[in-house]
mmCIF file of C-alpha atoms in Angstrom:
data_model
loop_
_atom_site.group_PDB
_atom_site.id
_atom_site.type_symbol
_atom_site.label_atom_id
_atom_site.label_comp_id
_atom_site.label_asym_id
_atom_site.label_seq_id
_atom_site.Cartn_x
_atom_site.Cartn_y
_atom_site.Cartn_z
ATOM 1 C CA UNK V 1 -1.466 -8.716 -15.939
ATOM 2 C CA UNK V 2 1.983 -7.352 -17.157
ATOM 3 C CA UNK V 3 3.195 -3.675 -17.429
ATOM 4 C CA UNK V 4 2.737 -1.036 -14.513
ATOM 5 C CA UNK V 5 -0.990 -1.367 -14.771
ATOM 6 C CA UNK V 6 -0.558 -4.573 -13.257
ATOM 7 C CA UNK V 7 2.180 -3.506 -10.313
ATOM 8 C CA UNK V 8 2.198 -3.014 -6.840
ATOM 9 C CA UNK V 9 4.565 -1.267 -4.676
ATOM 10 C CA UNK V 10 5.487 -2.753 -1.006
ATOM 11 C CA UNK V 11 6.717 -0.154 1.450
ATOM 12 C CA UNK V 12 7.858 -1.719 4.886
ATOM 13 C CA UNK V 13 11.138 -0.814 6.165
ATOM 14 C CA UNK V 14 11.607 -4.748 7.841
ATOM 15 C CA UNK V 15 12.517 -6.863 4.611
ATOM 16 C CA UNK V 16 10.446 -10.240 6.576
ATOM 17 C CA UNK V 17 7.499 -8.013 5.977
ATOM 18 C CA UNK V 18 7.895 -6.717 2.217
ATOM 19 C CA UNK V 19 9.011 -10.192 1.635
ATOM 20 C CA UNK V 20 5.359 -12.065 3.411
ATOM 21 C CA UNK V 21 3.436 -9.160 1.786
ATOM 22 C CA UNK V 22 4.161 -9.448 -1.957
ATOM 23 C CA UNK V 23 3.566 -13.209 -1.809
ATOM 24 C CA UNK V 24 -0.162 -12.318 -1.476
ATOM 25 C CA UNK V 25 -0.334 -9.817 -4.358
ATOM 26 C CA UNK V 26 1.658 -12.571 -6.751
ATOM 27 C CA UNK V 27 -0.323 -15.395 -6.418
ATOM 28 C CA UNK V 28 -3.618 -13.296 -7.766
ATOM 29 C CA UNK V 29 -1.614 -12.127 -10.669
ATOM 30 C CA UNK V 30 -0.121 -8.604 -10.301
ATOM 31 C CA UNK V 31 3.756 -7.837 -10.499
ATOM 32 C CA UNK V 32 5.340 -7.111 -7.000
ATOM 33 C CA UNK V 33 8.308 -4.203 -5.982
ATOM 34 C CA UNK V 34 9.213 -3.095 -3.044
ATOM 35 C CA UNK V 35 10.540 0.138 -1.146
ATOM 36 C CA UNK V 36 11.995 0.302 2.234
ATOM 37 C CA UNK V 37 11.106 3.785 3.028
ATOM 38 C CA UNK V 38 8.837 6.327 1.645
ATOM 39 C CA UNK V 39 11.387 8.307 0.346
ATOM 40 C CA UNK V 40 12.303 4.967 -1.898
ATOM 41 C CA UNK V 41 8.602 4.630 -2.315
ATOM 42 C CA UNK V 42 8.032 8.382 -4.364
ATOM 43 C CA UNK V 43 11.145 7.251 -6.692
ATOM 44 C CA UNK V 44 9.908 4.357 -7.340
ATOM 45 C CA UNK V 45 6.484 5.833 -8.265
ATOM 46 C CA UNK V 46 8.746 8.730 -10.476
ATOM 47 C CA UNK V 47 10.220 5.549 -12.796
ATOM 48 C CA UNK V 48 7.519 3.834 -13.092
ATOM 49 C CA UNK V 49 3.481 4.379 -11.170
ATOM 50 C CA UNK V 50 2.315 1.241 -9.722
ATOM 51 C CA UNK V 51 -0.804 0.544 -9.383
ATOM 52 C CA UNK V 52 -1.250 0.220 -6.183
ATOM 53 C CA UNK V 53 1.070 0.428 -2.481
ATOM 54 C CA UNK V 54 0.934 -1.709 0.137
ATOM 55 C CA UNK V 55 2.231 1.236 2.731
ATOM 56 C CA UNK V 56 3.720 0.681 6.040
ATOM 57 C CA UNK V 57 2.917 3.797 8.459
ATOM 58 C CA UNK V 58 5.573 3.918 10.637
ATOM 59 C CA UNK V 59 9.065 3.891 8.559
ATOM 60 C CA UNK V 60 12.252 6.085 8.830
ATOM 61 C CA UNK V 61 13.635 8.885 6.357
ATOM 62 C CA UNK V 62 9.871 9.417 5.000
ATOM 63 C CA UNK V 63 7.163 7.747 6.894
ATOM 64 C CA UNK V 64 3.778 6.623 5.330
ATOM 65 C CA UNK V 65 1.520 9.000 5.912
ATOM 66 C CA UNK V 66 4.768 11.731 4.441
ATOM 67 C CA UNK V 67 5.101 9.220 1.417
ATOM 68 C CA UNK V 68 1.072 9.719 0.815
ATOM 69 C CA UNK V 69 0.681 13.551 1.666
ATOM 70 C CA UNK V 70 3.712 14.120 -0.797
ATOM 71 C CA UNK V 71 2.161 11.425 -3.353
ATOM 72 C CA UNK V 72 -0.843 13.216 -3.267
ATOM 73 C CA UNK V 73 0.309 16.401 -3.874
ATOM 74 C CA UNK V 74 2.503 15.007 -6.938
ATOM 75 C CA UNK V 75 0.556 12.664 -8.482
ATOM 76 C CA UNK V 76 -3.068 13.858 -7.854
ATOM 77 C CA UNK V 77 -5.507 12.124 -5.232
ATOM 78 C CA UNK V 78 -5.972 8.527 -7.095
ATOM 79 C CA UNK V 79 -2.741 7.401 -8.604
ATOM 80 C CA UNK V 80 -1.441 5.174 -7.061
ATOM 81 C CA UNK V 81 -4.133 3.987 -5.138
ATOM 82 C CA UNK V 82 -2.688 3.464 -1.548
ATOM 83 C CA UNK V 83 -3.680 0.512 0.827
ATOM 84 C CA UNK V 84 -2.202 1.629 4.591
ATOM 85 C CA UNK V 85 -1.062 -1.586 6.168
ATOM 86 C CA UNK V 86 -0.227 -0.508 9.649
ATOM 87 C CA UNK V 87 -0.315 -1.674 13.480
ATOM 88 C CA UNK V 88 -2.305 1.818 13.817
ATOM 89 C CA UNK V 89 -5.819 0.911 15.392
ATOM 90 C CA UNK V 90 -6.789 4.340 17.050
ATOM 91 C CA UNK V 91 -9.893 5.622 15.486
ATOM 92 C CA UNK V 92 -7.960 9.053 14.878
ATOM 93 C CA UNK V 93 -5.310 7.388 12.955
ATOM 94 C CA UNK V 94 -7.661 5.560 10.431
ATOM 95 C CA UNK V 95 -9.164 9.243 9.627
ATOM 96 C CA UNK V 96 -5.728 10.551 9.216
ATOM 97 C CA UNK V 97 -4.448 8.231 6.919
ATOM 98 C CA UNK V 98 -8.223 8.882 5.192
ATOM 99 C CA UNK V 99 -7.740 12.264 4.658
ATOM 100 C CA UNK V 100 -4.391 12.089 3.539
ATOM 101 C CA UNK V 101 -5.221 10.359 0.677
ATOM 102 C CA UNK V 102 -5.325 6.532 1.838
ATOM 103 C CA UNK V 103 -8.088 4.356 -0.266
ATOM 104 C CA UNK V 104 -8.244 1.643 2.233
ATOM 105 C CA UNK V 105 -6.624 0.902 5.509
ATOM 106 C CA UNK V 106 -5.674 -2.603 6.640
ATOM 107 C CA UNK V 107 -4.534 -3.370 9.844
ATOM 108 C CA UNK V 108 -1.149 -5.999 10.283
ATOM 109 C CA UNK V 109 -0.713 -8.356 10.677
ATOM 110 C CA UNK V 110 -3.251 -9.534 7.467
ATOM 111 C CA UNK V 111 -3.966 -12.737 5.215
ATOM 112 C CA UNK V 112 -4.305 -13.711 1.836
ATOM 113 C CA UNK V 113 -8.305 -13.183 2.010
ATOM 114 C CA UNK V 114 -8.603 -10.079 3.929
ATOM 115 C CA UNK V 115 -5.794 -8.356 1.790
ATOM 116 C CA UNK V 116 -7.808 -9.852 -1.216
ATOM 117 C CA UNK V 117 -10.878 -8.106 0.079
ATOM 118 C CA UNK V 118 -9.396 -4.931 0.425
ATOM 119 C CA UNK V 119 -8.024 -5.090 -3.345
ATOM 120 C CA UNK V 120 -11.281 -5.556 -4.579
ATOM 121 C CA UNK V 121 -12.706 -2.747 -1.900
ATOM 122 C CA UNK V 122 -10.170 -0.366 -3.635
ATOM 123 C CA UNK V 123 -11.248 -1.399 -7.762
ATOM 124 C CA UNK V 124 -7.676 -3.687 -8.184
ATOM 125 C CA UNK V 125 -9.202 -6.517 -8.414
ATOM 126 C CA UNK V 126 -13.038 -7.874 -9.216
ATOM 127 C CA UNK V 127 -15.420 -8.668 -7.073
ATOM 128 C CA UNK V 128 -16.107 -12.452 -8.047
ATOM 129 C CA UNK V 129 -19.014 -12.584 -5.174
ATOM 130 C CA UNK V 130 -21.356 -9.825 -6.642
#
């Protein structure tokens, strides 16, 4: 996949983290960026949509759930489609990040299949198993 059809963002605002993340997205083909904060995160979706974002919830200058309530009301409620990676486990939290505009929710830390599962939960990638 090449272009921005084939992109995803990674939000985290601790570099270890955006750097482990995108690793997982590579290897099954799609082109990686990343974003420290949300606020980085909307610009980056200004210059060029991705795909998808990997979105850490709890960030400085714009947290996630800011970055998708302001995505949302920007770019309409399924571009980009969002994937919440968080350490967020309370019930209430999942439905916030729901109704905000989140298409999945993943808690951290993750691996390479359950991340995979969730991309294919969310339309990125195929489902090879049905």
């Amino acid at each position: 996949m090449a272009g921005a059809e084939g992109t995803i963002l990674v939000v985290d605002d601790s570099r270890v983290v955006r750097k482990a993340a995108r690793r997982i997205p590579e290897t099954l083909g799609f082109q990686v960026s990343e974003a420290e904060d949300g606020a980085q995160a909307l610009a980056a979706c200004r210059a060029a949509m991705p795909r998808a974002v990997l979105l850490d919830w709890n960030m400085p200058v714009l947290d996630g759930i800011g970055f998708l309530r302001a995505a949302r009301a920007e770019f309409g409620p399924d571009r980009p489609v969002v994937v919440l990676c968080t350490t967020e486990a309370a019930m209430e939290r999942i439905m916030e990040a729901l109704e905000a505009g989140a298409q999945e929710y993943i808690m951290k830390p993750f691996d390479a299949v359950l991340l995979q599962d969730k991309l294919v939960q969310a339309g990125l990638l195929p489902d090879l198993a049905a």
